[in-house]
């Protein structure tokens, strides 16, 4: 018999039971929703939207720029791991933001007092391939626009003054700094312009849109891309629970959309301190804090101002925390409990870890999560950091826990995540190092996850994530039920 989510979990709680993915299934119901109609949009944190509720883990064998770019292009999000130095992490964040580059922030400008020849020699010196430059006066105010056409019409007259060649400001269509990519495209189309400088109130150039970049960005499957207001891919980054967090955020600057305060114990003095420090310094930046697995911790973090909470203590495929320490709640119950505890707060919960089968994504969301973070599912893909090697004749990549012995040896942030004092010479590992099969492009893996989620939601009749999160009915299954769920009594020759 299936029960509503709340009845189901109330009954398991009464029995003192905590359940995970293989303990439950979802009951089907009459469905009017086709897989294509299912709306997968959701939130990672209060203000960070997702086109699909899938996030790649902040691990050094899962997420650097390549993974973050691929995830955001598919509608999800990547969290750059904190094992990188602040400079390296900032470089990776910049790479993600420059991938589509629809808006050029702080574009190169030249003075109106120069000649075309001056500018051409500067272009040679700096090896600039483009020829579109806002022109400014001595106070840095916009006075005109110089484009390739102006160079062409000058017939090679390098002595021609820029002021004489450029289109003067009063004939240039401009926008304000908050103009997003879609608005920029509409304005350029309306006026037949290939360039749109954005000017501050005091007439300084803050950014520039160039039509070819905007078109490339809009045409490249834009309805799937997870973009910021300037048309750049969204990206998240993990930081440890110390003052180093601020240094990292400062280094990433405008190339960052959401920060993840990353600790194996998210309900700790250090995690709250980091949350407070970041919110006090960057009140407009969304901060997600994790990991936790109990209702009290969820309430405390939501009350302290977290914009998102990450749930999962011990479910990870490479994790040994529960075995080594005996703590942690099985993931489905942990997610439900935390979601229930902060119901109505508007703080989304991300279910982090333990996704083994594709159907687990749907189960995590049905338990109330707004998104799912994965390491093992995405490790071993082309975009995951690390080389493809051969192991026992199979192509593999390394996938390791951030609390594995080697990760803690290599990274201060890993030691910090697991609360290891730098003076400890032999820290207790809470994760393993493993090989996973090489899986090829991550697009294929994520597209299969998306299709599985669409199908699941169609089977139970959930048109969108909000409905799936709140109205799905659960069934408790036995080991025999799970055995029946898998292929059985046959020799599988293809999966
Ligand atoms: P997976 O998707 O099941 O492989 O789990 C990935 C998640 O495991 C990550 O997002 C982290 O929250 C968690 N994790 C990463 N490294 C470790 C570790 O060494 N020990 C415990 N948990 C870890």
Coordinates of C-alpha atoms and ligand atoms in Angstrom, one line a residue:
X1 CA 0.0 0.0 0.0
X2 CA 1.4 3.4 -0.9
X3 CA 1.2 6.3 1.5
X4 CA 1.5 10.0 1.0
X5 CA 5.0 11.2 1.6
X6 CA 4.2 12.6 5.0
X7 CA 2.2 9.6 6.2
X8 CA 4.9 7.3 4.9
X9 CA 7.8 9.0 6.7
X10 CA 5.7 9.6 9.9
X11 CA 5.2 5.8 10.0
X12 CA 8.9 5.0 9.4
X13 CA 9.8 7.5 12.1
X14 CA 7.5 5.9 14.6
X15 CA 9.3 2.6 14.0
X16 CA 12.7 4.3 14.4
X17 CA 13.5 3.4 10.8
X18 CA 15.8 5.5 8.5
X19 CA 15.6 4.5 4.9
X20 CA 17.7 4.9 1.7
X21 CA 17.1 4.6 -2.0
X22 CA 16.9 0.8 -2.3
X23 CA 14.4 0.7 0.6
X24 CA 11.7 2.6 -1.3
X25 CA 10.0 3.1 -4.6
X26 CA 7.4 5.5 -5.9
X27 CA 3.8 4.5 -6.4
X28 CA 2.5 5.2 -9.9
X29 CA -0.8 7.0 -10.5
X30 CA -3.0 7.9 -13.4
X31 CA -0.8 10.3 -15.4
X32 CA -1.6 13.0 -17.8
X33 CA 2.0 14.1 -18.1
X34 CA 4.2 13.0 -21.0
X35 CA 8.0 12.8 -20.6
X36 CA 8.4 15.8 -23.0
X37 CA 6.0 18.0 -21.0
X38 CA 7.7 17.5 -17.6
X39 CA 9.2 20.7 -16.3
X40 CA 12.6 20.1 -14.6
X41 CA 13.4 23.7 -13.6
X42 CA 14.3 24.0 -10.0
X43 CA 16.6 25.9 -7.6
X44 CA 20.1 25.1 -6.1
X45 CA 19.7 28.0 -3.6
X46 CA 17.3 30.9 -3.0
X47 CA 18.4 32.8 -6.2
X48 CA 20.2 30.2 -8.3
X49 CA 18.0 28.5 -10.8
X50 CA 18.5 25.2 -12.5
X51 CA 17.2 24.1 -15.8
X52 CA 17.6 20.5 -14.6
X53 CA 18.1 19.6 -10.9
X54 CA 21.6 18.1 -11.4
X55 CA 24.8 19.4 -9.8
X56 CA 28.3 18.0 -10.0
X57 CA 30.2 17.5 -6.8
X58 CA 33.0 19.7 -5.5
X59 CA 35.6 17.0 -5.8
X60 CA 39.1 17.0 -7.4
X61 CA 38.2 14.0 -9.6
X62 CA 34.9 15.5 -10.7
X63 CA 34.6 19.3 -11.1
X64 CA 36.9 21.8 -12.6
X65 CA 36.0 24.1 -15.5
X66 CA 35.3 21.4 -18.1
X67 CA 32.7 19.7 -16.0
X68 CA 31.2 23.0 -14.8
X69 CA 30.9 24.2 -18.4
X70 CA 29.3 20.9 -19.5
X71 CA 26.9 20.8 -16.6
X72 CA 25.7 24.4 -17.1
X73 CA 25.3 23.9 -20.8
X74 CA 23.0 21.0 -20.0
X75 CA 21.0 23.1 -17.6
X76 CA 22.6 22.0 -14.4
X77 CA 25.5 23.4 -12.3
X78 CA 29.1 22.5 -11.4
X79 CA 30.7 23.3 -8.1
X80 CA 34.5 23.9 -8.6
X81 CA 36.4 22.0 -5.9
X82 CA 38.4 23.7 -3.2
X83 CA 41.5 21.5 -3.5
X84 CA 42.7 24.1 -6.0
X85 CA 44.6 27.2 -4.8
X86 CA 42.5 30.4 -4.8
X87 CA 44.3 31.5 -8.0
X88 CA 43.6 28.2 -9.8
X89 CA 40.0 28.2 -8.6
X90 CA 39.6 31.8 -9.9
X91 CA 41.1 30.7 -13.2
X92 CA 38.7 27.8 -13.5
X93 CA 35.7 30.1 -12.7
X94 CA 36.9 32.6 -15.3
X95 CA 37.1 29.8 -17.9
X96 CA 33.5 28.9 -17.3
X97 CA 32.4 32.5 -17.5
X98 CA 34.3 33.1 -20.7
X99 CA 33.0 30.0 -22.4
X100 CA 30.1 31.8 -24.0
X101 CA 31.4 35.3 -23.5
X102 CA 28.3 37.0 -24.8
X103 CA 29.2 40.1 -22.8
X104 CA 32.6 41.7 -22.7
X105 CA 33.1 43.2 -19.3
X106 CA 35.5 46.2 -19.0
X107 CA 36.3 46.1 -22.8
X108 CA 39.5 47.6 -24.1
X109 CA 38.9 51.3 -24.8
X110 CA 41.1 53.9 -26.6
X111 CA 41.5 57.7 -26.3
X112 CA 39.9 59.9 -28.9
X113 CA 43.2 61.7 -29.2
X114 CA 44.9 58.8 -31.0
X115 CA 45.2 58.1 -34.7
X116 CA 44.0 54.9 -36.4
X117 CA 47.7 54.0 -36.8
X118 CA 48.3 54.3 -33.1
X119 CA 45.5 51.8 -32.4
X120 CA 46.6 49.4 -35.1
X121 CA 50.1 49.2 -33.7
X122 CA 48.7 48.6 -30.2
X123 CA 46.5 45.9 -31.7
X124 CA 49.6 44.3 -33.2
X125 CA 51.5 44.6 -29.9
X126 CA 48.7 43.0 -27.9
X127 CA 47.8 40.6 -30.7
X128 CA 44.2 41.7 -30.6
X129 CA 42.1 40.1 -33.4
X130 CA 39.0 42.3 -33.1
X131 CA 38.7 45.9 -34.2
X132 CA 35.7 47.2 -32.1
X133 CA 36.6 49.7 -29.5
X134 CA 34.7 52.2 -27.4
X135 CA 36.5 55.6 -27.5
X136 CA 36.8 57.7 -24.4
X137 CA 37.8 61.2 -23.5
X138 CA 40.5 62.1 -20.9
X139 CA 38.0 61.4 -18.0
X140 CA 37.3 58.0 -19.4
X141 CA 33.8 59.0 -20.6
X142 CA 32.4 57.4 -23.8
X143 CA 32.6 59.7 -26.8
X144 CA 32.3 57.3 -29.7
X145 CA 32.6 53.9 -31.2
X146 CA 35.3 52.6 -33.6
X147 CA 34.7 49.5 -35.6
X148 CA 36.2 47.4 -38.4
X149 CA 34.2 49.5 -40.9
X150 CA 35.9 52.7 -39.8
X151 CA 39.3 51.1 -40.5
X152 CA 38.1 49.8 -43.9
X153 CA 36.7 53.2 -44.9
X154 CA 39.9 55.0 -44.0
X155 CA 41.6 53.3 -47.0
X156 CA 44.7 52.7 -44.9
X157 CA 45.1 56.3 -43.9
X158 CA 46.8 55.6 -40.6
X159 CA 47.3 59.3 -39.8
X160 CA 43.5 59.8 -39.6
X161 CA 42.4 61.0 -36.2
X162 CA 40.2 58.5 -34.3
X163 CA 37.8 61.3 -33.5
X164 CA 37.2 61.9 -37.3
X165 CA 36.9 58.1 -38.1
X166 CA 34.6 57.0 -35.2
X167 CA 30.8 57.1 -34.9
X168 CA 30.2 59.9 -32.4
X169 CA 28.4 58.9 -29.1
X170 CA 25.2 60.7 -30.0
X171 CA 24.8 58.3 -33.0
X172 CA 25.6 55.1 -31.1
X173 CA 22.8 53.0 -29.5
X174 CA 23.9 52.2 -26.0
X175 CA 22.4 50.4 -23.0
X176 CA 22.6 50.5 -19.2
X177 CA 24.9 48.1 -17.2
X178 CA 22.0 45.9 -16.2
X179 CA 21.1 45.0 -19.8
X180 CA 21.0 41.2 -20.1
X181 CA 21.8 39.2 -23.2
X182 CA 18.2 38.8 -24.4
X183 CA 17.5 42.6 -24.0
X184 CA 20.8 43.3 -25.7
X185 CA 19.8 41.1 -28.7
X186 CA 16.4 42.8 -28.9
X187 CA 17.9 46.3 -28.9
X188 CA 20.6 45.4 -31.5
X189 CA 17.9 43.8 -33.7
X190 CA 15.6 46.8 -33.4
X191 CA 18.3 49.3 -34.4
X192 CA 20.3 47.0 -36.8
X193 CA 23.5 47.4 -34.7
X194 CA 26.2 44.9 -34.3
X195 CA 27.6 46.4 -31.1
X196 CA 26.0 47.6 -27.9
X197 CA 28.2 49.5 -25.4
X198 CA 26.7 49.6 -21.9
X199 CA 27.3 52.9 -20.1
X200 CA 27.2 53.8 -16.4
X201 CA 25.3 56.9 -15.2
X202 CA 28.5 59.0 -15.4
X203 CA 29.1 57.9 -19.0
X204 CA 31.8 55.3 -18.5
X205 CA 31.9 52.1 -20.5
X206 CA 31.1 49.1 -18.2
X207 CA 30.6 46.4 -20.8
X208 CA 30.1 45.7 -24.5
X209 CA 27.9 43.2 -26.4
X210 CA 29.0 42.1 -29.8
X211 CA 26.3 40.6 -32.0
X212 CA 28.3 37.5 -33.2
X213 CA 28.9 36.5 -29.6
X214 CA 25.3 37.1 -28.6
X215 CA 24.0 35.1 -31.6
X216 CA 26.4 32.2 -30.9
X217 CA 25.3 32.1 -27.3
X218 CA 21.6 32.4 -28.1
X219 CA 21.7 29.9 -30.9
X220 CA 23.7 27.2 -29.0
X221 CA 20.7 25.5 -27.5
X222 CA 20.1 28.4 -25.2
X223 CA 16.9 27.1 -23.6
X224 CA 19.0 24.4 -22.0
X225 CA 21.9 26.5 -21.0
X226 CA 21.9 27.7 -17.4
X227 CA 22.9 31.3 -17.8
X228 CA 23.4 34.4 -15.6
X229 CA 21.8 37.7 -16.6
X230 CA 24.7 38.6 -18.9
X231 CA 24.4 35.3 -20.8
X232 CA 27.3 33.6 -19.2
X233 CA 27.2 30.1 -17.8
X234 CA 26.4 29.8 -14.1
X235 CA 29.1 28.4 -11.9
X236 CA 29.5 27.6 -8.2
X237 CA 32.6 27.1 -6.1
X238 CA 33.4 25.3 -2.9
X239 CA 35.3 27.0 0.0
X240 CA 36.6 25.6 3.2
X241 CA 35.2 26.7 6.6
X242 CA 37.9 29.3 7.4
X243 CA 38.9 32.9 6.6
X244 CA 40.5 31.5 3.4
X245 CA 36.9 31.5 2.1
X246 CA 36.9 35.2 1.7
X247 CA 40.2 35.2 -0.2
X248 CA 38.8 32.7 -2.7
X249 CA 35.6 34.7 -3.2
X250 CA 37.5 37.8 -3.7
X251 CA 39.8 36.1 -6.3
X252 CA 36.8 34.8 -8.2
X253 CA 35.1 38.2 -8.1
X254 CA 32.4 38.6 -10.7
X255 CA 33.2 35.1 -12.2
X256 CA 31.2 33.3 -9.4
X257 CA 27.4 32.9 -8.9
X258 CA 27.1 30.9 -5.7
X259 CA 29.4 29.7 -3.0
X260 CA 29.3 26.3 -1.2
X261 CA 30.7 26.2 2.3
X262 CA 31.9 22.6 2.2
X263 CA 32.4 20.6 5.4
X264 CA 31.8 16.9 6.3
X265 CA 30.0 18.5 9.4
X266 CA 28.0 21.4 8.2
X267 CA 26.5 22.0 11.7
X268 CA 29.7 23.1 13.2
X269 CA 31.0 26.3 14.8
X270 CA 33.4 26.8 11.8
X271 CA 30.7 26.3 9.2
X272 CA 28.4 28.9 10.9
X273 CA 31.3 31.3 11.3
X274 CA 32.2 31.0 7.6
X275 CA 28.5 31.5 6.7
X276 CA 28.3 34.6 8.8
X277 CA 31.6 36.0 7.5
X278 CA 30.6 35.5 3.9
X279 CA 27.1 36.9 4.3
X280 CA 28.4 39.9 6.2
X281 CA 31.0 40.7 3.4
X282 CA 28.9 39.6 0.4
X283 CA 25.3 40.0 1.3
X284 CA 24.1 39.5 -2.3
X285 CA 26.0 36.3 -2.9
X286 CA 24.0 33.1 -2.3
X287 CA 25.7 30.8 0.2
X288 CA 24.9 27.0 0.4
X289 CA 26.1 25.2 3.5
X290 CA 26.7 21.5 4.0
X291 CA 26.7 18.7 4.8
X292 CA 24.2 17.8 7.4
X293 CA 21.6 15.0 7.9
X294 CA 19.3 16.0 10.8
X295 CA 16.3 18.3 11.2
X296 CA 17.9 20.4 14.0
X297 CA 20.9 21.1 11.8
X298 CA 18.7 22.2 8.9
X299 CA 16.7 24.6 11.1
X300 CA 19.9 26.0 12.6
X301 CA 21.4 26.7 9.1
X302 CA 18.2 28.1 7.7
X303 CA 17.9 30.4 10.7
X304 CA 21.5 31.5 10.3
X305 CA 20.8 32.7 6.8
X306 CA 22.0 29.9 4.5
X307 CA 20.5 30.3 1.0
X308 CA 20.7 26.6 0.4
X309 CA 21.5 23.5 2.4
X310 CA 23.3 20.3 1.4
X311 CA 22.2 17.1 2.9
X312 CA 24.2 13.9 3.0
X313 CA 26.5 12.5 5.7
X314 CA 27.9 9.2 4.6
X315 CA 25.9 8.2 1.5
X316 CA 28.8 8.9 -1.0
X317 CA 30.1 6.0 -3.1
X318 CA 33.6 6.6 -2.0
X319 CA 32.7 7.5 1.6
X320 CA 33.7 5.5 4.7
X321 CA 32.5 8.1 7.2
X322 CA 29.6 5.9 8.5
X323 CA 31.8 2.8 8.8
X324 CA 34.7 4.6 10.5
X325 CA 32.6 6.7 12.9
X326 CA 29.2 5.1 13.1
X327 CA 27.3 8.3 12.4
X328 CA 24.9 9.4 9.7
X329 CA 21.4 8.9 8.5
X330 CA 20.5 6.9 5.4
X331 CA 19.9 9.4 2.7
X332 CA 16.2 9.3 1.8
X333 CA 15.1 9.7 5.4
X334 CA 17.8 12.4 6.0
X335 CA 16.6 14.4 3.0
X336 CA 12.9 14.1 4.0
X337 CA 13.6 15.1 7.6
X338 CA 15.7 18.2 6.7
X339 CA 13.2 19.3 4.0
X340 CA 10.3 18.9 6.4
X341 CA 12.0 20.8 9.2
X342 CA 12.5 23.9 7.1
X343 CA 9.3 23.7 5.1
X344 CA 8.1 27.2 4.1
X345 CA 11.5 28.8 4.6
X346 CA 12.2 29.0 0.9
X347 CA 15.6 27.4 1.4
X348 CA 16.2 24.7 -1.2
X349 CA 17.9 21.4 -0.2
X350 CA 20.4 19.6 -2.4
X351 CA 20.6 15.9 -1.8
X352 CA 24.4 15.1 -2.0
X353 CA 25.7 11.7 -2.6
X354 CA 24.6 8.1 -2.9
X355 CA 23.0 8.3 -6.4
X356 CA 23.8 4.7 -7.6
X357 CA 21.0 4.0 -10.0
X358 CA 19.4 6.7 -12.2
X359 CA 16.1 6.2 -10.5
X360 CA 17.7 7.4 -7.3
X361 CA 17.6 11.0 -8.6
X362 CA 13.8 10.9 -8.7
X363 CA 13.6 9.3 -5.3
X364 CA 15.8 12.1 -3.8
X365 CA 13.5 14.7 -5.3
X366 CA 10.4 12.9 -4.2
X367 CA 11.8 13.0 -0.7
X368 CA 11.8 16.8 -1.0
X369 CA 15.2 17.7 -2.4
X370 CA 15.3 20.5 -5.0
X371 CA 18.5 19.3 -6.6
X372 CA 20.8 16.3 -6.5
X373 CA 24.6 16.5 -6.3
X374 CA 26.6 13.6 -7.8
X375 CA 30.2 12.5 -7.8
X376 CA 30.3 8.9 -8.8
X377 CA 27.8 9.2 -11.6
X378 CA 29.9 11.9 -13.3
X379 CA 33.4 10.7 -12.4
X380 CA 35.1 8.8 -15.2
X381 CA 33.7 11.0 -17.9
X382 CA 35.8 12.9 -20.4
X383 CA 35.2 16.2 -18.6
X384 CA 36.2 14.9 -15.1
X385 CA 39.8 15.9 -14.3
X386 CA 42.4 13.2 -14.6
X387 CA 43.8 10.9 -17.3
X388 CA 42.3 7.8 -18.8
X389 CA 44.4 4.8 -17.8
X390 CA 44.2 1.0 -18.2
X391 CA 43.3 -1.3 -15.3
X392 CA 42.9 -5.0 -15.8
X393 CA 42.3 -4.4 -19.5
X394 CA 39.6 -1.8 -19.0
X395 CA 39.8 2.0 -19.6
X396 CA 39.4 3.7 -16.3
X397 CA 39.8 7.1 -14.5
X398 CA 40.6 7.8 -10.9
X399 CA 37.7 8.7 -8.6
X400 CA 38.6 9.5 -5.0
X401 CA 36.9 10.8 -1.9
X402 CA 38.0 14.2 -0.7
X403 CA 38.6 12.5 2.6
X404 CA 40.7 9.7 1.1
X405 CA 44.3 9.4 2.4
X406 CA 45.8 10.8 -0.8
X407 CA 43.3 13.7 -1.1
X408 CA 44.1 14.7 2.5
X409 CA 47.8 14.4 1.8
X410 CA 47.4 16.6 -1.4
X411 CA 45.1 19.3 -0.2
X412 CA 44.7 21.6 2.8
X413 CA 41.0 22.1 1.9
X414 CA 40.4 18.3 2.1
X415 CA 42.0 18.2 5.6
X416 CA 39.8 21.1 6.5
X417 CA 36.7 19.4 5.2
X418 CA 37.3 16.5 7.5
X419 CA 38.4 18.6 10.4
X420 CA 41.9 17.4 10.4
X421 CA 44.4 19.5 12.3
X422 CA 47.5 20.3 10.1
X423 CA 49.7 18.9 12.9
X424 CA 48.1 15.4 12.6
X425 CA 50.6 13.2 10.7
X426 CA 48.3 10.2 10.1
X427 CA 44.7 11.5 9.7
X428 CA 41.9 9.0 9.7
X429 CA 40.7 8.7 6.1
X430 CA 36.9 9.0 5.6
X431 CA 37.0 8.0 1.9
X432 CA 38.6 5.7 -0.5
X433 CA 40.4 6.0 -3.8
X434 CA 38.9 4.1 -6.7
X435 CA 38.9 3.4 -10.4
X436 CA 35.7 3.9 -12.3
X437 CA 35.1 2.9 -16.0
X438 CA 35.8 5.6 -18.6
X439 CA 32.4 6.7 -19.7
X440 CA 33.0 9.2 -22.6
X441 CA 31.4 12.6 -22.8
X442 CA 29.4 13.7 -19.7
X443 CA 26.6 14.8 -22.0
X444 CA 25.6 11.2 -22.6
X445 CA 25.6 10.4 -18.9
X446 CA 23.6 13.5 -17.9
X447 CA 21.1 13.1 -20.8
X448 CA 20.3 9.6 -19.6
X449 CA 19.8 10.9 -16.1
X450 CA 17.5 13.6 -17.4
X451 CA 15.5 11.1 -19.4
X452 CA 15.2 8.7 -16.4
X453 CA 13.9 11.6 -14.3
X454 CA 11.4 12.7 -17.0
X455 CA 10.1 9.1 -17.3
X456 CA 9.8 8.7 -13.5
X457 CA 7.9 11.9 -13.2
X458 CA 5.7 10.9 -16.1
X459 CA 4.9 7.5 -14.5
X460 CA 3.8 9.1 -11.3
X461 CA 2.1 12.1 -13.0
X462 CA 4.3 14.9 -11.7
X463 CA 4.3 17.8 -14.2
X464 CA 7.0 19.7 -12.4
X465 CA 9.7 19.4 -9.7
X466 CA 7.5 21.2 -7.1
X467 CA 4.7 18.6 -7.5
X468 CA 7.2 15.8 -7.5
X469 CA 8.8 17.1 -4.3
X470 CA 5.6 17.4 -2.4
X471 CA 2.9 15.0 -3.7
X472 CA 4.6 11.7 -4.6
X473 CA 3.5 8.6 -2.8
X474 CA 6.1 6.2 -1.4
X475 CA 6.2 2.4 -1.0
X476 CA 8.5 0.6 1.4
X477 CA 10.2 -2.3 -0.5
X478 CA 11.8 -5.5 0.9
X479 CA 15.0 -7.1 -0.3
X480 CA 12.9 -9.5 -2.3
X481 CA 11.1 -6.5 -3.8
X482 CA 14.4 -5.0 -4.9
X483 CA 15.6 -8.3 -6.3
X484 CA 12.5 -8.4 -8.4
X485 CA 13.1 -4.9 -9.5
X486 CA 16.4 -5.8 -11.2
X487 CA 16.9 -8.1 -14.1
X488 CA 16.6 -11.6 -12.6
X489 CA 16.7 -15.2 -13.7
X490 CA 18.3 -14.3 -17.0
X491 CA 21.9 -13.9 -18.3
X492 CA 22.1 -10.2 -19.2
X493 CA 24.0 -9.7 -22.5
X494 CA 23.4 -6.0 -22.9
X495 CA 22.4 -3.2 -20.5
Ligands
LIG1 P1 28.6 10.0 -4.8 O1 27.9 10.8 -5.8 O2 27.8 8.9 -4.2 O3 29.9 9.5 -5.4 O4 29.0 11.0 -3.6 C1 29.6 12.3 -3.8 C2 29.6 13.0 -2.5 O5 30.3 12.3 -1.5 C3 30.3 14.4 -2.5 O6 29.5 15.4 -3.1 C4 30.6 14.6 -1.1 O7 29.5 15.2 -0.4 C5 30.8 13.3 -0.5 N1 32.3 13.0 -0.4 C6 33.3 13.3 -1.2 N2 34.5 12.8 -0.7 C7 34.2 12.1 0.4 C8 34.9 11.4 1.3 O8 36.1 11.2 1.1 N3 34.3 10.9 2.4 C9 32.9 11.1 2.5 N4 32.2 11.7 1.7 C10 32.8 12.2 0.6

